[in-house]
């Protein structure tokens, strides 16, 4: 280690005797405390202006006897400097890791084993050392962009570390968050073409981002039978997101297991007359994912109502039957209740279709949620999360899957009084236990402070874009290590596509810029529509009538026409029910013929 006094005049430059790399010394260590150090910056007049710019966020190297310590500047000040010294300023630095070896054998390792001594030489880190730090350690790395400090150095992310320990992308609206998600997922699919990816697309932005590698599902082509919903989820559907009536819930809790038993007996018997079993001995619970028919459910409720003499008690049963019939006949719920009275154990087909088993060249599913009834979205997300985890659990994780949740704060809110409890529970279960069963979690949110802190704490790789809200920044400070916490002061001033990356997936806490995304992979949502009205839009009464026709068509019992934009998304192997409602897909963006499409007949 260096033994010179900090007051001595340093060399103008220190050369690497074994090569041509010349690095300029501009400071000395003047204080060491744990993982922190303080550096005196020298002004000897022979260092270039670009070299002197030791500003906040820059990496530096501290030359010790056995290694090069990599540190990051977190504060620069010219206060309280001794007049007798040659220092023009001082800088506080965080010690992050060490580079061992020389030449091509150099390796970077996190953590510091040999701490610097007072007087050790300090230099701005050079490009070669940055490449050593961020060099890919294997084939399981993806290129996501370049370092903000040196655009010639590629920023790599370790896929295994990022996926197996979950990740999150955080950022306000308009900072390039959706584009960053498209970049990450496309790179993951390129590196791991067999990994199954399931994306909850809240605003219908990602339908065109993944080309032929993704199956796009929406209410038009989704089949999610009502009997796959557990008791809490089906109650949420029947009562439109409001708390259930206790008397009606008691009736449902009694008859659902019996309805499951009746259907199973019917499937296993050739007899016309069936002996209905005691609900306590049927062998099924409320949440057992086996089929039952709505006609059997209503028949059981009606049978119990007929045995009552008290008129007020019969009203409760009648209201429950009416509630079930109303939801069953609503065309917006056709994806759940199609063939509800016919039955059929289609669970294998549903799981295979949703989670791409086999993938058939499409390992990814984009679930577009914008067209679903608002009252049922939480229940649908709960079912999908729960089934993804349970399939991983009961298959022992032999077919890994990445579950990506856009606008995650909507489904796993920090406020227990907001949102749907089972959805939060399902997301939380993936976050806490999913990695054991090959179910990985990716969270995307613009309000991390509103997201359940337990869930976000399970994400060990964070990609943070610009966040202006103080609560969001405070949550991040509590979620990252001390060494990375000082970087968070950059969060409010990050530019578009700029990212602070923390955690297991990256070599060091890093400020980087996402690389450009090809045009065909850019998310296109409703937010991309121009604020300037189209000159050819024809905003007359005919235009308004055309919009209303499509609007009403979403809740009408009519067949979809071949000229409907979403018609081609339907799976060929499935027959669609007569209650399928045509949907206007926001994912189409502002096409030149947007308004001419509106005037086309729906049937």
Short mmCIF file of C-alpha atoms in Angstrom, two decimals, residues 139-431:
data_model
loop_
_atom_site.label_atom_id
_atom_site.label_comp_id
_atom_site.label_asym_id
_atom_site.label_seq_id
_atom_site.Cartn_x
_atom_site.Cartn_y
_atom_site.Cartn_z
CA UNK A 139 -23.90 -17.01 -21.79
CA UNK A 140 -26.82 -16.26 -19.46
CA UNK A 141 -26.47 -12.50 -19.85
CA UNK A 142 -28.56 -10.03 -21.80
CA UNK A 143 -27.52 -6.68 -23.24
CA UNK A 144 -29.96 -3.99 -22.10
CA UNK A 145 -28.03 -0.79 -22.82
CA UNK A 146 -24.91 1.21 -22.02
CA UNK A 147 -23.44 2.89 -18.96
CA UNK A 148 -24.30 6.53 -18.47
CA UNK A 149 -20.68 7.23 -17.43
CA UNK A 150 -19.17 5.60 -20.53
CA UNK A 151 -21.46 4.84 -23.46
CA UNK A 152 -18.85 2.49 -24.96
CA UNK A 153 -19.37 0.01 -22.10
CA UNK A 154 -22.33 -2.37 -22.49
CA UNK A 155 -24.54 -2.98 -19.46
CA UNK A 156 -25.35 -6.67 -19.04
CA UNK A 157 -27.92 -8.28 -16.75
CA UNK A 158 -27.64 -11.81 -15.39
CA UNK A 159 -30.92 -13.53 -16.35
CA UNK A 160 -30.69 -16.31 -13.79
CA UNK A 161 -30.15 -13.89 -10.91
CA UNK A 162 -32.80 -11.48 -12.19
CA UNK A 163 -35.50 -14.11 -12.73
CA UNK A 164 -34.91 -16.55 -9.89
CA UNK A 165 -34.94 -13.74 -7.32
CA UNK A 166 -37.69 -11.68 -9.00
CA UNK A 167 -37.39 -8.16 -10.42
CA UNK A 168 -39.31 -4.89 -10.60
CA UNK A 169 -39.42 -1.98 -13.06
CA UNK A 170 -40.41 1.30 -11.41
CA UNK A 171 -41.04 4.68 -12.99
CA UNK A 172 -43.53 7.49 -13.52
CA UNK A 173 -45.73 7.75 -16.59
CA UNK A 174 -43.91 8.88 -19.72
CA UNK A 175 -40.33 7.95 -18.75
CA UNK A 176 -40.11 4.92 -21.05
CA UNK A 177 -41.16 2.26 -18.55
CA UNK A 178 -43.30 0.25 -20.97
CA UNK A 179 -40.59 0.42 -23.62
CA UNK A 180 -38.08 -0.83 -21.05
CA UNK A 181 -40.37 -3.75 -20.19
CA UNK A 182 -40.68 -4.63 -23.89
CA UNK A 183 -36.87 -4.52 -24.19
CA UNK A 184 -36.30 -6.74 -21.14
CA UNK A 185 -38.91 -9.35 -22.13
CA UNK A 186 -37.77 -9.51 -25.75
CA UNK A 187 -34.16 -9.99 -24.65
CA UNK A 188 -35.24 -12.68 -22.16
CA UNK A 189 -37.20 -14.52 -24.86
CA UNK A 190 -34.22 -14.28 -27.20
CA UNK A 191 -31.85 -15.73 -24.59
CA UNK A 192 -34.30 -18.31 -23.20
CA UNK A 193 -36.70 -19.21 -26.01
CA UNK A 194 -38.28 -22.04 -23.99
CA UNK A 195 -39.10 -19.95 -20.90
CA UNK A 196 -42.83 -19.36 -20.63
CA UNK A 197 -43.82 -15.74 -20.00
CA UNK A 198 -47.25 -14.54 -18.87
CA UNK A 199 -47.85 -10.77 -19.04
CA UNK A 200 -50.83 -8.97 -17.51
CA UNK A 201 -51.36 -6.11 -19.97
CA UNK A 202 -53.57 -3.61 -18.15
CA UNK A 203 -53.75 -0.96 -20.89
CA UNK A 204 -53.54 -3.26 -23.93
CA UNK A 205 -50.13 -1.85 -24.90
CA UNK A 206 -48.06 -4.93 -25.62
CA UNK A 207 -50.17 -6.81 -28.17
CA UNK A 208 -47.74 -6.13 -31.02
CA UNK A 209 -44.43 -6.03 -29.12
CA UNK A 210 -43.54 -9.72 -29.35
CA UNK A 211 -44.71 -10.69 -32.82
CA UNK A 212 -45.29 -14.38 -33.47
CA UNK A 213 -43.74 -15.38 -30.14
CA UNK A 214 -46.79 -14.29 -28.13
CA UNK A 215 -50.41 -15.38 -27.93
CA UNK A 216 -52.65 -12.36 -27.27
CA UNK A 217 -55.72 -13.12 -25.14
CA UNK A 218 -58.66 -10.84 -24.39
CA UNK A 219 -62.34 -11.29 -23.46
CA UNK A 220 -63.07 -12.22 -27.07
CA UNK A 221 -60.91 -15.34 -27.24
CA UNK A 222 -60.43 -16.29 -23.58
CA UNK A 223 -62.14 -19.29 -22.00
CA UNK A 224 -61.88 -19.22 -18.20
CA UNK A 225 -64.72 -21.41 -16.82
CA UNK A 226 -66.47 -20.07 -13.73
CA UNK A 227 -65.83 -23.30 -11.80
CA UNK A 228 -62.08 -22.56 -11.81
CA UNK A 229 -62.79 -19.60 -9.52
CA UNK A 230 -62.51 -20.38 -5.82
CA UNK A 231 -65.24 -19.35 -3.39
CA UNK A 232 -63.92 -15.83 -2.68
CA UNK A 233 -63.41 -15.18 -6.38
CA UNK A 234 -66.82 -16.37 -7.55
CA UNK A 235 -68.47 -14.35 -4.75
CA UNK A 236 -66.59 -11.28 -5.97
CA UNK A 237 -67.96 -11.91 -9.47
CA UNK A 238 -71.56 -12.50 -8.37
CA UNK A 239 -71.65 -9.45 -6.11
CA UNK A 240 -69.75 -7.19 -8.56
CA UNK A 241 -66.89 -6.49 -6.20
CA UNK A 242 -69.08 -5.59 -3.24
CA UNK A 243 -69.20 -7.52 0.05
CA UNK A 244 -71.51 -10.52 -0.17
CA UNK A 245 -74.77 -10.84 1.76
CA UNK A 246 -73.97 -13.26 4.63
CA UNK A 247 -77.20 -15.27 4.24
CA UNK A 248 -76.60 -15.74 0.51
CA UNK A 249 -72.97 -16.69 1.12
CA UNK A 250 -74.07 -19.40 3.55
CA UNK A 251 -76.38 -20.87 0.90
CA UNK A 252 -73.64 -20.82 -1.75
CA UNK A 253 -71.15 -22.42 0.62
CA UNK A 254 -73.61 -25.25 1.16
CA UNK A 255 -74.70 -25.95 -2.42
CA UNK A 256 -71.46 -25.53 -4.43
CA UNK A 257 -69.79 -28.73 -3.07
CA UNK A 258 -73.04 -30.63 -3.71
CA UNK A 259 -73.22 -29.31 -7.29
CA UNK A 260 -69.66 -30.53 -7.85
CA UNK A 261 -70.60 -33.94 -6.47
CA UNK A 262 -73.69 -34.15 -8.69
CA UNK A 263 -71.68 -33.41 -11.83
CA UNK A 264 -69.02 -35.98 -10.89
CA UNK A 265 -71.68 -38.63 -10.19
CA UNK A 266 -73.34 -37.82 -13.50
CA UNK A 267 -70.05 -38.25 -15.36
CA UNK A 268 -69.30 -41.57 -13.63
CA UNK A 269 -72.77 -43.13 -13.89
CA UNK A 270 -75.04 -44.24 -16.67
CA UNK A 271 -78.13 -43.96 -14.48
CA UNK A 272 -80.68 -41.28 -15.18
CA UNK A 273 -81.74 -40.93 -11.56
CA UNK A 274 -79.02 -39.66 -9.26
CA UNK A 275 -78.78 -39.89 -5.52
CA UNK A 276 -77.58 -36.58 -4.23
CA UNK A 277 -75.02 -36.93 -1.50
CA UNK A 278 -74.77 -35.23 1.82
CA UNK A 279 -72.71 -32.01 1.39
CA UNK A 280 -70.58 -33.08 4.34
CA UNK A 281 -69.60 -36.33 2.66
CA UNK A 282 -69.20 -35.45 -1.03
CA UNK A 283 -65.42 -35.18 -0.71
CA UNK A 284 -65.11 -31.78 -2.38
CA UNK A 285 -64.40 -28.43 -0.76
CA UNK A 286 -65.59 -25.04 -1.93
CA UNK A 287 -62.24 -24.44 -3.63
CA UNK A 288 -61.62 -27.83 -5.28
CA UNK A 289 -61.12 -27.02 -9.01
CA UNK A 290 -63.62 -29.51 -10.44
CA UNK A 291 -66.51 -28.71 -12.80
CA UNK A 292 -70.12 -28.13 -11.86
CA UNK A 293 -73.08 -26.78 -13.83
CA UNK A 294 -75.01 -23.61 -13.09
CA UNK A 295 -78.28 -25.43 -13.77
CA UNK A 296 -77.45 -27.86 -10.96
CA UNK A 297 -76.47 -25.00 -8.67
CA UNK A 298 -79.70 -23.12 -9.29
CA UNK A 299 -81.72 -26.32 -8.98
CA UNK A 300 -80.20 -27.00 -5.55
CA UNK A 301 -80.98 -23.47 -4.38
CA UNK A 302 -84.51 -23.70 -5.74
CA UNK A 303 -85.03 -27.05 -4.02
CA UNK A 304 -84.03 -25.61 -0.66
CA UNK A 305 -86.22 -22.55 -1.24
CA UNK A 306 -89.23 -24.80 -1.92
CA UNK A 307 -88.88 -26.44 1.49
CA UNK A 308 -89.18 -23.11 3.30
CA UNK A 309 -92.46 -21.82 4.64
CA UNK A 310 -91.18 -18.44 5.80
CA UNK A 311 -91.73 -15.95 2.99
CA UNK A 312 -88.90 -13.62 4.11
CA UNK A 313 -86.41 -16.50 4.05
CA UNK A 314 -87.50 -17.50 0.55
CA UNK A 315 -86.75 -13.97 -0.68
CA UNK A 316 -83.07 -14.48 0.14
CA UNK A 317 -82.94 -17.61 -2.05
CA UNK A 318 -84.82 -15.85 -4.82
CA UNK A 319 -82.39 -12.92 -4.78
CA UNK A 320 -79.43 -15.29 -5.01
CA UNK A 321 -80.94 -17.11 -8.01
CA UNK A 322 -81.64 -13.76 -9.71
CA UNK A 323 -78.09 -12.65 -9.04
CA UNK A 324 -76.64 -15.79 -10.62
CA UNK A 325 -78.95 -15.57 -13.64
CA UNK A 326 -78.11 -11.89 -14.18
CA UNK A 327 -74.38 -12.53 -14.31
CA UNK A 328 -74.86 -15.67 -16.40
CA UNK A 329 -76.83 -13.75 -19.05
CA UNK A 330 -74.52 -10.72 -19.18
CA UNK A 331 -72.58 -11.02 -22.48
CA UNK A 332 -69.56 -9.33 -20.89
CA UNK A 333 -69.11 -12.46 -18.77
CA UNK A 334 -69.31 -14.87 -21.71
CA UNK A 335 -65.65 -15.85 -21.24
CA UNK A 336 -66.67 -17.36 -17.88
CA UNK A 337 -70.17 -18.69 -18.41
CA UNK A 338 -70.14 -20.00 -21.95
CA UNK A 339 -71.47 -23.57 -21.81
CA UNK A 340 -72.14 -23.05 -18.09
CA UNK A 341 -75.10 -25.46 -18.23
CA UNK A 342 -73.38 -28.01 -20.44
CA UNK A 343 -70.32 -28.72 -18.31
CA UNK A 344 -67.13 -30.47 -19.32
CA UNK A 345 -63.81 -30.80 -17.58
CA UNK A 346 -61.70 -28.47 -19.73
CA UNK A 347 -59.12 -27.60 -17.08
CA UNK A 348 -56.27 -29.27 -18.99
CA UNK A 349 -57.11 -27.34 -22.15
CA UNK A 350 -57.44 -24.05 -20.27
CA UNK A 351 -54.10 -24.46 -18.47
CA UNK A 352 -52.38 -25.54 -21.68
CA UNK A 353 -53.83 -22.58 -23.61
CA UNK A 354 -53.12 -19.95 -20.94
CA UNK A 355 -49.62 -21.02 -19.94
CA UNK A 356 -48.41 -22.29 -23.34
CA UNK A 357 -47.91 -25.99 -22.64
CA UNK A 358 -46.72 -26.95 -25.19
CA UNK A 359 -45.62 -23.54 -26.46
CA UNK A 360 -46.03 -24.37 -30.19
CA UNK A 361 -43.60 -21.58 -31.03
CA UNK A 362 -45.41 -19.08 -28.81
CA UNK A 363 -43.89 -19.28 -25.32
CA UNK A 364 -45.49 -16.00 -24.22
CA UNK A 365 -49.05 -15.02 -23.32
CA UNK A 366 -50.18 -11.38 -23.33
CA UNK A 367 -53.41 -11.11 -21.32
CA UNK A 368 -55.12 -7.88 -22.36
CA UNK A 369 -57.29 -6.71 -19.46
CA UNK A 370 -58.70 -3.44 -20.81
CA UNK A 371 -61.77 -5.11 -22.32
CA UNK A 372 -62.89 -6.98 -19.19
CA UNK A 373 -65.72 -5.67 -16.99
CA UNK A 374 -64.16 -3.52 -14.27
CA UNK A 375 -66.03 -5.48 -11.59
CA UNK A 376 -64.38 -8.77 -12.52
CA UNK A 377 -60.77 -7.80 -13.35
CA UNK A 378 -59.49 -8.38 -9.79
CA UNK A 379 -61.06 -11.83 -9.69
CA UNK A 380 -59.62 -12.79 -13.09
CA UNK A 381 -56.13 -11.67 -12.06
CA UNK A 382 -56.51 -13.62 -8.80
CA UNK A 383 -57.44 -16.80 -10.70
CA UNK A 384 -54.54 -16.43 -13.14
CA UNK A 385 -51.95 -15.78 -10.39
CA UNK A 386 -53.26 -18.61 -8.26
CA UNK A 387 -53.33 -21.13 -11.11
CA UNK A 388 -49.81 -20.13 -12.23
CA UNK A 389 -48.47 -20.78 -8.74
CA UNK A 390 -50.46 -23.97 -8.14
CA UNK A 391 -49.38 -25.46 -11.46
CA UNK A 392 -45.74 -24.76 -10.59
CA UNK A 393 -46.30 -26.25 -7.13
CA UNK A 394 -47.92 -29.50 -8.29
CA UNK A 395 -45.54 -29.93 -11.25
CA UNK A 396 -42.48 -29.49 -8.99
CA UNK A 397 -41.34 -26.57 -11.12
CA UNK A 398 -40.30 -28.65 -14.13
CA UNK A 399 -41.54 -25.96 -16.56
CA UNK A 400 -40.42 -22.52 -15.30
CA UNK A 401 -42.58 -19.46 -15.99
CA UNK A 402 -42.14 -15.71 -15.59
CA UNK A 403 -45.33 -13.98 -14.40
CA UNK A 404 -45.19 -10.24 -15.20
CA UNK A 405 -47.72 -7.97 -13.48
CA UNK A 406 -48.21 -4.53 -15.04
CA UNK A 407 -49.59 -1.79 -12.75
CA UNK A 408 -48.91 -4.11 -9.82
CA UNK A 409 -50.07 -1.58 -7.21
CA UNK A 410 -53.64 -2.09 -8.43
CA UNK A 411 -53.64 -5.76 -7.39
CA UNK A 412 -51.33 -5.81 -4.37
CA UNK A 413 -51.97 -2.50 -2.65
CA UNK A 414 -50.20 -1.56 0.56
CA UNK A 415 -53.58 -0.44 1.92
CA UNK A 416 -55.42 -3.57 3.05
CA UNK A 417 -58.75 -1.79 2.60
CA UNK A 418 -58.09 -1.25 -1.11
CA UNK A 419 -58.32 -3.90 -3.80
CA UNK A 420 -59.25 -7.57 -3.65
CA UNK A 421 -57.67 -9.58 -0.83
CA UNK A 422 -57.29 -12.90 -2.71
CA UNK A 423 -55.44 -11.14 -5.55
CA UNK A 424 -52.94 -9.63 -3.12
CA UNK A 425 -52.57 -13.03 -1.48
CA UNK A 426 -51.97 -14.75 -4.84
CA UNK A 427 -49.30 -12.22 -5.94
CA UNK A 428 -47.70 -12.33 -2.50
CA UNK A 429 -47.52 -16.12 -2.63
CA UNK A 430 -45.63 -16.02 -5.93
CA UNK A 431 -43.29 -13.37 -4.50
#
